[in-house]
C-alpha cells in the first residue's frame, strides 16, 4: 500500500515538474510566413483615426505631416506594419468614398451610426489614407461598402485609386484632387461581417452579392492584379466558409476573412486592467480557440482547394473588454496589459504555424481602440505591451517557417487546463533562426528543452517581455513600465537548448 502511494506521489510530482519538450526541425522549412500576418486595422471608430492617426493639417501643437501624427508614424515604422485595413469594420458598409475626396470644404458630414452617432466630417478620406500608407511603408487594404453601397460605387473606387491617369472620369477626378498617378492598392474587402453589421445576410445570398460586386470590381486596365477578400465567418461558423468555397468562382476571390475576438462574455466583458486569474484564464481560452478555428476553417477550404491557392485572412482579432471608466462606451478605448501580450504572442505563433493557409491577419485595432498597439492622449503617446510583442516578432515577417513539435505542460486552474507553452520558429533571409515562446501560465515558470535537428547553432541571444503582475500596463504617467529586456535565460549546448520562461512572459530567441 505504502509503495503504491509513493509511486503515485512520484508520478504526479514528475507530471507537475515535467520539462516542456520542443523539437526544432531546422532543415524542414517549406512555407513562408507572409509578412501580412503582422497586419493592422484602422476604423473610423472612437479615436483611432481622429486623434490617433490624424490631428488635422492646421494643428500647431502635435508634429504632423499633412495632419498625420509623426510620433505615431515613427513608432509604427519600427513594427514594420506591412498592411493596414481601412475604413472599417462596421463603418465600411456605411461609408461612401466620394464623401471623403476633394477639398475639405466640399466634403459632407455624416453620422457615424455604428460608433456613437458622432459627426464624421470626412476630413480623413481616401487621399489622406493612401498617402499615409505610403508614408508608413504599409500596403493599404480597402474595405468596400457592399452593405449599403452599389457595385458601381465600388468599381469607381477601384478606378479612382488604381487605374492609370486619363483612363476614366474617376482618374480625371483623382488628378483634379491632386494625385495624377495611381496608388498601389492590391487588397480589397468586399463587405465586412456580411452576416451582421454588413447587411445581416445569409451566406447563400451574400455569395451571389459577392459575385455581382466582384464582376465589376476589376482592374482591367492595370497590370497589378487585385487581391479580393470575401467577408468571412465569425468564429466557428463553418457553414459560412463551406458555402463561400462552394459558391465563389475561383477566379473571383483570393481569400476568405475570419473574425474572432477574445471576449469573456459579450454582455459582461470585464475590466481591461482589474481582472482575476479566472477571468485571465477564460480570456486565454477564447484566444487559444484560434488554433482550432484556423485548423477547421482550413480543413473545409482544403476540400475545395487542396493546393491552398485560396487564403485565410483573419482580418479582425484581439482582446475585447469593457471601455475604460469615464470614456465613451461606443469608442471602445481599453487599456492593454500583460494579458494582451499573452494573447498577441500566442495568437501570432498560431498564425505563423498555419502560414500555409493564413496569409494575412489584422489586429483590431491599431490605435486607441480594442487591443491597440498605441494609445494617445492629446500630444502624448504610449506603446502598449502588444506593441512590444509585435516589434519582437517582426523578425518572422517573410521568413521561412520551421516546423516545431511541442510537448507542453498544462496551465491548470481548478478543473480546467490550457496548454502552457506556445511557440513558433522561422529562418530569415540572412540565415538566422528565431524562436518565439510564450508561457501563458499565470503562476509557474516553464523550463523548455529544445532539441535541434538539422542545424548547428553556435550562439543564442534573446529578448523577453515580462512584468511582475499580469495586470500591469503602460500608462501616460509611467509609459515604460513594460518594455522588452535582454534575456539571458537560454543555454545552448550542442544540439540542445534549455530555456526558462517566467510566468506570463514572451521570449524571442535568435540562433546563429
Ligand atoms: O473592431 C470593432 C468591430 O468589431 C468592427 O467594426 C466589426 O467588424 C466587428 O464586429
Coordinates of C-alpha atoms and ligand atoms in Angstrom, one line a residue:
X1 CA 0.0 0.0 0.0
X2 CA 2.8 2.4 1.1
X3 CA 4.7 1.6 -2.1
X4 CA 1.7 2.4 -4.3
X5 CA 1.3 5.8 -2.6
X6 CA 5.0 6.5 -3.0
X7 CA 4.7 5.5 -6.7
X8 CA 1.6 7.7 -7.3
X9 CA 3.3 10.5 -5.4
X10 CA 6.5 10.3 -7.5
X11 CA 4.5 10.1 -10.7
X12 CA 2.4 13.1 -10.0
X13 CA 5.4 15.2 -8.9
X14 CA 7.0 14.2 -12.2
X15 CA 4.0 15.3 -14.1
X16 CA 3.9 18.7 -12.3
X17 CA 7.6 19.4 -12.9
X18 CA 7.9 17.7 -16.3
X19 CA 10.0 19.7 -18.7
X20 CA 8.4 21.0 -21.8
X21 CA 10.0 19.4 -24.9
X22 CA 10.3 21.0 -28.3
X23 CA 11.9 19.5 -31.4
X24 CA 13.1 22.2 -33.8
X25 CA 13.2 20.9 -37.4
X26 CA 15.6 23.4 -38.7
X27 CA 16.0 21.7 -42.1
X28 CA 12.3 21.2 -42.8
X29 CA 11.3 24.8 -43.6
X30 CA 9.0 25.0 -46.6
X31 CA 6.4 27.7 -46.2
X32 CA 7.0 31.5 -45.9
X33 CA 5.4 33.4 -43.0
X34 CA 3.7 36.1 -45.0
X35 CA 4.6 39.5 -43.5
X36 CA 0.9 40.4 -43.8
X37 CA 0.2 38.2 -40.8
X38 CA 1.5 41.2 -38.9
X39 CA -1.1 43.5 -40.3
X40 CA -3.3 46.0 -38.6
X41 CA -6.8 47.5 -38.8
X42 CA -7.9 51.2 -38.5
X43 CA -11.6 52.1 -38.4
X44 CA -13.4 55.4 -38.1
X45 CA -14.2 54.5 -34.6
X46 CA -13.6 56.5 -31.4
X47 CA -10.1 58.0 -31.6
X48 CA -8.4 55.5 -33.9
X49 CA -8.4 57.9 -36.9
X50 CA -9.3 61.3 -35.4
X51 CA -6.8 62.0 -32.6
X52 CA -5.0 58.7 -33.1
X53 CA -3.6 59.0 -36.6
X54 CA -5.0 62.3 -37.8
X55 CA -4.9 65.6 -35.9
X56 CA -5.8 67.9 -38.8
X57 CA -3.4 69.7 -41.2
X58 CA -3.7 73.0 -39.3
X59 CA -2.6 71.5 -35.9
X60 CA 0.1 73.7 -34.3
X61 CA 0.8 71.5 -31.2
X62 CA 1.4 68.0 -32.5
X63 CA 4.1 67.5 -35.1
X64 CA 2.4 66.1 -38.3
X65 CA 2.7 65.6 -42.0
X66 CA -0.5 66.7 -43.8
X67 CA -2.3 66.2 -40.5
X68 CA -0.9 62.7 -39.8
X69 CA 0.9 62.4 -36.4
X70 CA 4.7 61.9 -36.9
X71 CA 5.2 60.3 -33.4
X72 CA 2.7 57.6 -34.4
X73 CA 4.2 57.1 -37.8
X74 CA 7.7 56.8 -36.4
X75 CA 6.6 54.3 -33.7
X76 CA 4.7 52.2 -36.3
X77 CA 7.7 52.1 -38.7
X78 CA 9.6 50.1 -36.0
X79 CA 6.8 47.5 -36.2
X80 CA 7.3 47.3 -40.0
X81 CA 3.5 47.4 -40.4
X82 CA 3.0 45.5 -43.7
X83 CA -0.7 46.1 -44.3
X84 CA -3.4 48.4 -42.9
X85 CA -7.1 47.7 -43.3
X86 CA -9.5 50.8 -43.5
X87 CA -12.1 52.3 -43.1
X88 CA -13.8 49.6 -41.2
X89 CA -15.3 47.3 -39.7
X90 CA -18.9 48.1 -39.5
X91 CA -18.2 51.7 -40.6
X92 CA -17.1 50.4 -44.0
X93 CA -20.6 49.3 -45.0
X94 CA -21.9 52.8 -44.3
X95 CA -19.0 54.7 -46.0
X96 CA -19.4 56.4 -49.3
X97 CA -15.9 57.2 -50.5
X98 CA -17.0 60.1 -52.7
X99 CA -17.9 62.0 -49.5
X100 CA -14.2 61.8 -48.4
X101 CA -12.4 63.2 -51.5
X102 CA -12.0 66.8 -52.8
X103 CA -11.4 69.9 -50.8
X104 CA -12.3 69.6 -47.2
X105 CA -15.0 72.3 -47.6
X106 CA -16.7 70.3 -50.2
X107 CA -16.9 67.2 -48.1
X108 CA -20.3 66.5 -46.5
X109 CA -20.6 65.4 -42.9
X110 CA -22.4 62.3 -41.8
X111 CA -23.3 60.5 -38.6
X112 CA -21.2 57.5 -37.6
X113 CA -24.2 55.3 -36.8
X114 CA -22.2 52.3 -35.5
X115 CA -19.9 54.1 -33.2
X116 CA -21.7 56.6 -31.0
X117 CA -23.6 58.7 -33.7
X118 CA -20.8 61.2 -33.6
X119 CA -20.2 63.6 -36.5
X120 CA -17.9 62.3 -39.2
X121 CA -16.7 65.3 -41.2
X122 CA -14.9 63.2 -43.8
X123 CA -11.7 65.2 -43.4
X124 CA -9.8 62.0 -43.4
X125 CA -10.6 60.2 -46.7
X126 CA -9.1 58.2 -49.5
X127 CA -6.3 60.5 -50.4
X128 CA -5.3 61.0 -46.8
X129 CA -5.4 57.3 -46.0
X130 CA -3.4 56.2 -49.1
X131 CA -0.8 58.9 -48.7
X132 CA -0.5 57.9 -45.1
X133 CA 0.1 54.3 -46.1
X134 CA 2.9 55.5 -48.4
X135 CA 4.4 57.5 -45.5
X136 CA 4.2 54.4 -43.3
X137 CA 5.5 52.0 -45.9
X138 CA 2.4 49.8 -45.5
X139 CA 0.2 48.4 -48.1
X140 CA -3.4 49.6 -47.9
X141 CA -6.3 47.1 -47.6
X142 CA -9.6 48.9 -48.6
X143 CA -12.8 47.5 -47.2
X144 CA -15.5 48.2 -49.7
X145 CA -19.1 49.1 -49.0
X146 CA -21.3 46.2 -50.0
X147 CA -23.9 46.5 -47.3
X148 CA -25.3 49.9 -48.4
X149 CA -23.3 50.8 -51.5
X150 CA -23.6 49.8 -55.1
X151 CA -21.4 47.8 -57.5
X152 CA -20.8 51.0 -59.4
X153 CA -19.6 52.8 -56.3
X154 CA -17.0 50.1 -55.5
X155 CA -15.9 49.8 -59.2
X156 CA -15.4 53.6 -59.2
X157 CA -13.3 53.4 -56.1
X158 CA -11.0 50.9 -57.8
X159 CA -10.7 53.2 -60.8
X160 CA -10.1 56.3 -58.7
X161 CA -7.3 54.6 -56.7
X162 CA -5.6 52.2 -59.1
X163 CA -6.3 53.0 -62.8
X164 CA -3.8 54.8 -65.0
X165 CA -4.1 58.5 -65.4
X166 CA -6.6 59.7 -68.1
X167 CA -8.4 56.4 -68.4
X168 CA -11.8 57.3 -66.9
X169 CA -13.8 60.2 -65.3
X170 CA -12.7 58.7 -62.0
X171 CA -9.0 59.1 -62.8
X172 CA -9.7 62.6 -64.0
X173 CA -11.2 63.3 -60.6
X174 CA -8.2 61.9 -58.9
X175 CA -6.0 64.2 -60.9
X176 CA -8.2 67.2 -60.2
X177 CA -7.8 66.3 -56.5
X178 CA -4.1 66.5 -56.7
X179 CA -2.9 62.9 -57.4
X180 CA -2.2 62.2 -61.1
X181 CA -0.7 58.8 -60.6
X182 CA -2.5 55.8 -59.1
X183 CA -1.6 54.4 -55.7
X184 CA -0.8 50.8 -55.3
X185 CA -3.9 49.2 -53.8
X186 CA -3.9 45.4 -54.1
X187 CA -6.1 44.3 -51.2
X188 CA -9.8 44.8 -51.4
X189 CA -12.5 43.6 -49.0
X190 CA -16.0 43.0 -50.4
X191 CA -18.0 43.9 -47.4
X192 CA -17.4 43.4 -43.7
X193 CA -19.3 41.0 -41.5
X194 CA -21.9 40.5 -44.1
X195 CA -23.6 38.2 -41.6
X196 CA -24.0 41.1 -39.2
X197 CA -23.5 44.9 -39.4
X198 CA -22.6 44.5 -43.1
X199 CA -26.2 43.6 -44.1
X200 CA -27.4 40.7 -41.9
X201 CA -27.2 38.5 -45.0
X202 CA -27.4 34.7 -45.2
X203 CA -24.3 33.3 -46.7
X204 CA -26.1 31.8 -49.7
X205 CA -27.4 35.4 -50.5
X206 CA -24.0 37.0 -49.8
X207 CA -22.3 34.6 -52.2
X208 CA -24.5 35.9 -55.0
X209 CA -24.0 39.6 -54.0
X210 CA -20.2 38.9 -53.8
X211 CA -20.2 37.6 -57.3
X212 CA -22.1 40.6 -58.6
X213 CA -19.7 43.1 -56.9
X214 CA -16.6 41.2 -57.9
X215 CA -17.6 41.1 -61.6
X216 CA -17.3 44.9 -61.9
X217 CA -14.5 45.3 -59.4
X218 CA -11.5 44.6 -61.5
X219 CA -8.5 46.5 -62.7
X220 CA -8.9 45.7 -66.4
X221 CA -6.5 48.5 -67.3
X222 CA -3.9 47.7 -64.8
X223 CA -1.2 45.1 -64.7
X224 CA -1.2 44.8 -60.9
X225 CA -3.9 42.2 -60.1
X226 CA -6.4 43.0 -57.3
X227 CA -6.5 40.6 -54.3
X228 CA -10.1 40.2 -53.3
X229 CA -11.1 39.1 -49.9
X230 CA -14.7 37.9 -49.2
X231 CA -16.3 38.8 -45.9
X232 CA -15.6 35.7 -43.9
X233 CA -17.0 33.7 -41.0
X234 CA -17.5 34.7 -37.4
X235 CA -15.7 32.3 -35.1
X236 CA -16.9 28.7 -35.6
X237 CA -19.4 29.4 -38.4
X238 CA -18.0 26.7 -40.6
X239 CA -21.2 26.7 -42.8
X240 CA -20.2 30.2 -43.9
X241 CA -16.8 29.0 -45.1
X242 CA -18.2 25.9 -46.8
X243 CA -20.8 27.8 -48.8
X244 CA -18.3 30.5 -49.9
X245 CA -15.8 27.9 -51.0
X246 CA -18.6 26.1 -52.9
X247 CA -20.2 29.1 -54.5
X248 CA -17.5 31.6 -55.3
X249 CA -15.8 31.1 -58.7
X250 CA -12.1 30.5 -58.2
X251 CA -11.1 33.5 -60.4
X252 CA -13.2 35.9 -58.3
X253 CA -11.6 35.7 -55.0
X254 CA -8.2 35.3 -53.3
X255 CA -9.0 34.9 -49.6
X256 CA -11.8 34.4 -47.1
X257 CA -11.9 36.6 -44.0
X258 CA -12.3 35.3 -40.4
X259 CA -13.2 37.3 -37.3
X260 CA -12.5 36.1 -33.8
X261 CA -12.3 38.2 -30.6
X262 CA -11.2 37.0 -27.2
X263 CA -14.2 38.1 -25.2
X264 CA -15.1 36.6 -21.8
X265 CA -18.8 37.2 -22.3
X266 CA -20.4 39.7 -24.7
X267 CA -22.8 41.0 -22.0
X268 CA -20.1 41.2 -19.3
X269 CA -16.7 41.6 -20.8
X270 CA -14.9 42.7 -17.6
X271 CA -12.3 45.4 -16.9
X272 CA -9.2 45.6 -19.1
X273 CA -6.9 46.1 -16.1
X274 CA -8.7 44.8 -13.0
X275 CA -9.3 41.1 -13.6
X276 CA -9.0 37.9 -11.6
X277 CA -7.0 34.8 -12.6
X278 CA -10.2 33.1 -13.6
X279 CA -11.0 36.0 -16.0
X280 CA -7.5 35.8 -17.4
X281 CA -7.8 32.1 -17.9
X282 CA -11.1 32.5 -19.7
X283 CA -9.7 35.2 -22.0
X284 CA -6.8 32.9 -22.9
X285 CA -9.2 30.0 -23.5
X286 CA -11.0 32.2 -26.0
X287 CA -7.8 33.4 -27.6
X288 CA -6.3 29.9 -28.0
X289 CA -9.5 28.8 -29.7
X290 CA -7.8 30.4 -32.7
X291 CA -5.8 27.3 -33.2
X292 CA -9.0 25.2 -33.6
X293 CA -10.7 27.8 -35.8
X294 CA -7.9 28.2 -38.2
X295 CA -7.4 24.4 -38.4
X296 CA -11.1 23.7 -39.0
X297 CA -11.8 26.5 -41.5
X298 CA -8.6 25.5 -43.4
X299 CA -9.8 21.9 -43.4
X300 CA -13.0 23.0 -45.1
X301 CA -11.0 25.0 -47.6
X302 CA -8.8 22.0 -48.3
X303 CA -11.8 20.1 -49.6
X304 CA -12.2 22.6 -52.4
X305 CA -8.7 23.9 -52.7
X306 CA -6.1 21.3 -51.6
X307 CA -3.3 23.3 -53.1
X308 CA -4.1 26.2 -50.8
X309 CA -4.3 28.8 -53.5
X310 CA -7.0 30.5 -51.6
X311 CA -6.0 32.1 -48.3
X312 CA -7.5 32.8 -44.9
X313 CA -7.3 36.4 -43.9
X314 CA -8.0 36.8 -40.1
X315 CA -8.9 40.4 -40.7
X316 CA -10.1 41.1 -37.1
X317 CA -8.7 39.5 -34.0
X318 CA -7.7 40.5 -30.4
X319 CA -9.0 41.0 -26.9
X320 CA -12.2 42.9 -26.1
X321 CA -13.0 44.2 -22.6
X322 CA -15.2 47.0 -21.1
X323 CA -14.1 50.5 -22.0
X324 CA -12.0 52.5 -19.5
X325 CA -14.2 54.1 -16.9
X326 CA -15.2 57.6 -17.9
X327 CA -14.8 57.1 -21.6
X328 CA -17.4 57.0 -24.3
X329 CA -18.9 53.4 -24.4
X330 CA -19.1 53.5 -28.2
X331 CA -15.4 54.4 -28.6
X332 CA -14.0 51.0 -27.4
X333 CA -11.0 52.6 -25.7
X334 CA -9.3 50.0 -23.4
X335 CA -6.0 49.7 -21.6
X336 CA -3.6 46.9 -22.6
X337 CA -1.9 44.7 -20.0
X338 CA 0.4 41.6 -20.0
X339 CA -2.8 39.6 -20.6
X340 CA -2.9 41.3 -24.0
X341 CA 0.8 40.4 -24.6
X342 CA -0.1 36.8 -23.9
X343 CA -3.0 37.0 -26.5
X344 CA -0.7 38.6 -29.1
X345 CA 2.2 36.2 -28.5
X346 CA 0.2 33.0 -28.6
X347 CA -2.0 34.1 -31.5
X348 CA 0.9 35.2 -33.7
X349 CA 2.6 31.8 -33.0
X350 CA -0.6 30.1 -34.2
X351 CA -0.7 32.2 -37.4
X352 CA 3.0 31.5 -38.0
X353 CA 2.5 27.8 -37.7
X354 CA -0.5 27.9 -40.1
X355 CA 1.2 30.1 -42.6
X356 CA 0.5 27.7 -45.5
X357 CA -3.1 29.0 -45.4
X358 CA -3.2 32.1 -43.2
X359 CA -1.6 34.8 -45.4
X360 CA -3.0 37.9 -43.6
X361 CA -4.2 38.9 -40.2
X362 CA -5.2 42.3 -38.9
X363 CA -5.1 43.1 -35.2
X364 CA -8.2 45.0 -34.0
X365 CA -7.4 47.9 -33.8
X366 CA -4.1 49.8 -34.3
X367 CA -4.6 53.0 -32.1
X368 CA -6.9 53.8 -29.2
X369 CA -9.5 51.0 -30.0
X370 CA -9.7 47.5 -28.5
X371 CA -6.3 45.7 -28.4
X372 CA -4.3 48.7 -29.6
X373 CA -0.5 48.9 -30.1
X374 CA -0.6 52.7 -29.4
X375 CA -2.6 54.8 -27.1
X376 CA -2.7 58.6 -27.4
X377 CA -3.9 61.4 -25.2
X378 CA -3.6 64.8 -27.0
X379 CA 0.1 65.2 -27.7
X380 CA 1.1 62.2 -25.6
X381 CA 1.6 58.7 -27.0
X382 CA 2.4 55.4 -25.3
X383 CA 3.3 52.0 -26.6
X384 CA 1.4 49.0 -25.2
X385 CA 2.7 45.5 -24.3
X386 CA 1.0 44.3 -27.5
X387 CA 3.2 46.8 -29.5
X388 CA 6.3 45.3 -27.9
X389 CA 5.2 41.8 -28.8
X390 CA 4.6 42.9 -32.4
X391 CA 8.0 44.5 -32.5
X392 CA 9.8 41.5 -31.1
X393 CA 8.0 39.2 -33.5
X394 CA 8.7 41.2 -36.7
X395 CA 11.7 39.0 -37.2
X396 CA 9.3 36.4 -38.5
X397 CA 8.0 38.6 -41.3
X398 CA 8.6 36.9 -44.7
X399 CA 10.9 34.3 -43.1
X400 CA 10.7 30.6 -43.7
X401 CA 8.6 28.8 -41.0
X402 CA 10.5 26.0 -39.3
X403 CA 8.1 23.3 -38.0
X404 CA 8.2 22.6 -34.3
X405 CA 7.0 19.6 -32.4
X406 CA 5.9 20.9 -29.0
X407 CA 5.0 18.8 -25.9
X408 CA 3.8 21.3 -23.3
X409 CA 2.8 21.2 -19.7
X410 CA -0.6 22.3 -18.7
X411 CA -1.6 25.6 -17.2
X412 CA -4.1 24.3 -14.6
X413 CA -6.9 26.4 -13.0
X414 CA -9.4 24.5 -10.9
X415 CA -10.6 21.6 -13.1
X416 CA -9.7 23.3 -16.3
X417 CA -6.4 23.2 -18.3
X418 CA -4.8 25.0 -21.1
X419 CA -1.6 24.4 -23.0
X420 CA 1.1 26.4 -21.2
X421 CA 3.8 26.9 -23.9
X422 CA 3.1 28.3 -27.3
X423 CA 5.9 28.5 -29.8
X424 CA 6.9 29.1 -33.5
X425 CA 10.2 29.4 -35.3
X426 CA 11.5 30.7 -38.6
X427 CA 14.7 31.2 -40.6
X428 CA 15.2 34.7 -42.1
X429 CA 16.9 35.7 -45.3
X430 CA 20.3 36.2 -43.6
X431 CA 20.2 32.6 -42.2
X432 CA 19.3 33.5 -38.5
X433 CA 16.7 31.4 -36.8
X434 CA 14.2 32.9 -34.4
X435 CA 12.1 31.1 -31.9
X436 CA 9.2 32.9 -30.2
X437 CA 8.0 31.3 -27.0
X438 CA 5.1 32.2 -24.8
X439 CA 4.4 30.9 -21.3
X440 CA 0.8 31.8 -20.6
X441 CA 0.8 30.2 -17.1
X442 CA 0.0 33.0 -14.6
X443 CA 1.8 31.3 -11.7
X444 CA 4.5 28.9 -12.9
X445 CA 7.7 29.3 -14.8
X446 CA 8.3 26.8 -17.6
X447 CA 11.6 25.2 -18.4
X448 CA 11.8 24.1 -22.0
X449 CA 14.2 21.7 -23.5
X450 CA 14.7 22.3 -27.3
X451 CA 16.3 19.6 -29.4
X452 CA 17.7 21.0 -32.7
X453 CA 17.6 18.8 -35.8
X454 CA 19.3 19.8 -39.0
X455 CA 21.4 22.8 -37.9
X456 CA 24.5 23.5 -35.8
X457 CA 24.0 26.7 -33.9
X458 CA 26.9 28.4 -32.2
X459 CA 25.2 31.3 -30.4
X460 CA 21.9 32.2 -28.8
X461 CA 20.7 35.7 -27.8
X462 CA 17.3 36.7 -26.7
X463 CA 14.8 39.3 -25.6
X464 CA 12.0 39.0 -23.0
X465 CA 8.8 40.9 -22.3
X466 CA 7.6 40.3 -18.7
X467 CA 6.4 42.1 -15.6
X468 CA 5.7 41.3 -12.0
X469 CA 1.9 41.4 -12.3
X470 CA -0.2 40.2 -15.2
X471 CA -2.5 43.2 -14.7
X472 CA 0.4 45.6 -15.3
X473 CA 0.3 48.1 -18.2
X474 CA 2.0 51.2 -19.6
X475 CA 0.3 54.4 -18.6
X476 CA 0.7 58.0 -19.7
X477 CA 2.4 58.6 -16.3
X478 CA 4.6 55.5 -16.5
X479 CA 5.0 54.7 -20.2
X480 CA 8.0 52.4 -19.9
X481 CA 6.8 50.1 -17.1
X482 CA 6.7 47.2 -19.6
X483 CA 9.4 47.1 -22.3
X484 CA 11.5 44.3 -23.8
X485 CA 14.7 43.4 -22.0
X486 CA 17.8 41.4 -22.8
X487 CA 17.2 37.7 -21.9
X488 CA 19.9 35.5 -20.7
X489 CA 17.9 32.5 -19.7
X490 CA 18.8 30.3 -22.7
X491 CA 21.7 27.9 -22.7
X492 CA 23.0 26.2 -25.8
X493 CA 25.0 23.0 -25.6
X494 CA 25.5 21.2 -28.8
X495 CA 22.1 20.4 -30.3
X496 CA 20.3 21.1 -27.0
X497 CA 18.9 24.4 -26.0
X498 CA 17.5 24.9 -22.5
X499 CA 15.2 27.9 -21.8
X500 CA 13.5 29.1 -18.6
X501 CA 10.5 31.2 -19.2
X502 CA 9.0 33.1 -16.3
X503 CA 5.2 33.1 -15.8
X504 CA 3.2 35.2 -18.4
X505 CA 6.2 36.1 -20.5
X506 CA 7.2 36.3 -24.1
X507 CA 10.7 35.3 -25.2
X508 CA 12.2 35.7 -28.7
X509 CA 15.5 33.9 -29.3
X510 CA 17.9 34.4 -32.1
X511 CA 20.1 31.4 -33.0
X512 CA 23.1 31.7 -35.4
Ligands
LIG1 O1 -13.5 46.1 -34.4 C1 -14.7 46.6 -33.9 C2 -15.9 46.0 -34.7 O2 -15.9 44.6 -34.5 C3 -15.8 46.1 -36.2 O3 -16.3 47.3 -36.7 C4 -16.7 44.9 -36.6 O4 -16.3 44.4 -37.9 C5 -16.5 43.9 -35.5 O5 -17.8 43.4 -35.1

